[in-house]
Amino acid sequence: MRVTRRALLAAPAAALARGKSLRIGVMDGVALAPSDPESVAVAARAGCEGIQVTLGRQTTAGHLVMAAPERQRAFLAASKIHRVPIVSTYIDILHVHCLKNDREALRWAAEGIDITRRLEAPILMLVFFGKCALETREEMDAVVGPLKELAREAERAKVILGFENTIRAEDDIRILDAVGSRALQIYYDIGNATNLYHEDPLQALRLLGRNRICQVHVKDKGYLGEGAVDVAGAVKVLEEIGWRGWLVLETGAPSKNKEEDLKRNAAYLRRFVG
C-alpha cells in the first residue's frame, strides 16, 4: 500500500511549533563534528532549534557510522535532553558512491533510510556533488530509476528523500515528475544556488513551490549577510509561497570558533524568521 501524502508530511509538520512557519536548525558538523552527539548541546547553546545528523562514511564493520545503535541512542537522548529534534539526516557516502552510475550507492542509501527512521527523523538528504553531480541530461535521466527504487523504500519507512543537487529548478521538477512519489522532494540550498551553480534562488523557490521543497540549507561565503546570498529575500519568498519547514545552517567558521560563529549566523537568520 502506498503511503499517503498526509502521512509523509505529518512528521516534518509536527516538528514545527504551532503558528510558526519557519524554524532554524544546523548541521552537526557545523555545530561541532559530524556524527557527534555532543553537537546537539552546542546547537542548543547557539540558539538553534533542530539538528541535521551526518550518517558518516563506511566503517570497518561495513556499515555507516550512524548505523551503530549506541550512537543512535546517544543522539536520541541528547535530542530529548536539549529539546532539539533531529530534523533530517545527511548521507555523505554518496559523495563517494554515485547514484547516477554505482549500484553500491543504492545499498548505502537504503541503509540511510533505515537509520533515518530509527533516529525518528523525517528527511534523508541525498547529495549529488563533485564527481556525483548530474551534469548532463543523460545523467539526470540515469538517476530516475534508482530514485524510484529508493522512493518505494522511503514510503514504507515514512521518510522523505531530500534531493540536493546542482541542477536547475526546471530539471528538478522534471525528475520529480518522472519518479512520481511524494517521498522525493527537493532539499534546496540557497548558498549553492548563488555561489556554485548560479541559479537565482528566489526564482527557483517560487518555481518549485511549497509542495516540492522538504528543507532548505542556508549558507554563504564567510558570515551570513556579508556575501552574495540574499537570505532575507529567500525567507520572504518561502513565506510568500506558504512553505513551512526548517532552515538548516551549513555555515562556516571564519574565526575558527565554531560555536561563536554559529551563534552569529543563527542570530542573523533569526532577524528574518521572526
PDB file of N, CA and C in Angstrom, residues 49 111 173 180 193 217 238:
ATOM      1  N   GLU A  49      17.208  25.354  16.884  1.00  0.00           N
ATOM      2  CA  GLU A  49      16.093  24.568  17.404  1.00  0.00           C
ATOM      3  C   GLU A  49      16.054  23.140  16.890  1.00  0.00           C
ATOM      4  N   GLU A 111      20.386   1.809   3.543  1.00  0.00           N
ATOM      5  CA  GLU A 111      20.783   1.806   4.952  1.00  0.00           C
ATOM      6  C   GLU A 111      20.515   3.168   5.573  1.00  0.00           C
ATOM      7  N   ILE A 173      12.146  19.607 -11.263  1.00  0.00           N
ATOM      8  CA  ILE A 173      10.723  19.295 -11.433  1.00  0.00           C
ATOM      9  C   ILE A 173      10.538  18.133 -12.404  1.00  0.00           C
ATOM     10  N   GLY A 180       7.690  10.346  -9.604  1.00  0.00           N
ATOM     11  CA  GLY A 180       6.278  10.232  -9.275  1.00  0.00           C
ATOM     12  C   GLY A 180       5.971   9.783  -7.869  1.00  0.00           C
ATOM     13  N   ALA A 193      23.109  27.581  -4.799  1.00  0.00           N
ATOM     14  CA  ALA A 193      22.470  28.171  -5.978  1.00  0.00           C
ATOM     15  C   ALA A 193      23.138  29.495  -6.345  1.00  0.00           C
ATOM     16  N   HIS A 217      18.847  24.498   2.998  1.00  0.00           N
ATOM     17  CA  HIS A 217      20.160  24.821   3.559  1.00  0.00           C
ATOM     18  C   HIS A 217      20.438  26.308   3.378  1.00  0.00           C
ATOM     19  N   LEU A 238       9.852  32.188   0.701  1.00  0.00           N
ATOM     20  CA  LEU A 238       9.313  30.994   1.350  1.00  0.00           C
ATOM     21  C   LEU A 238       8.015  31.308   2.084  1.00  0.00           C
TER      22      LEU A 238
END
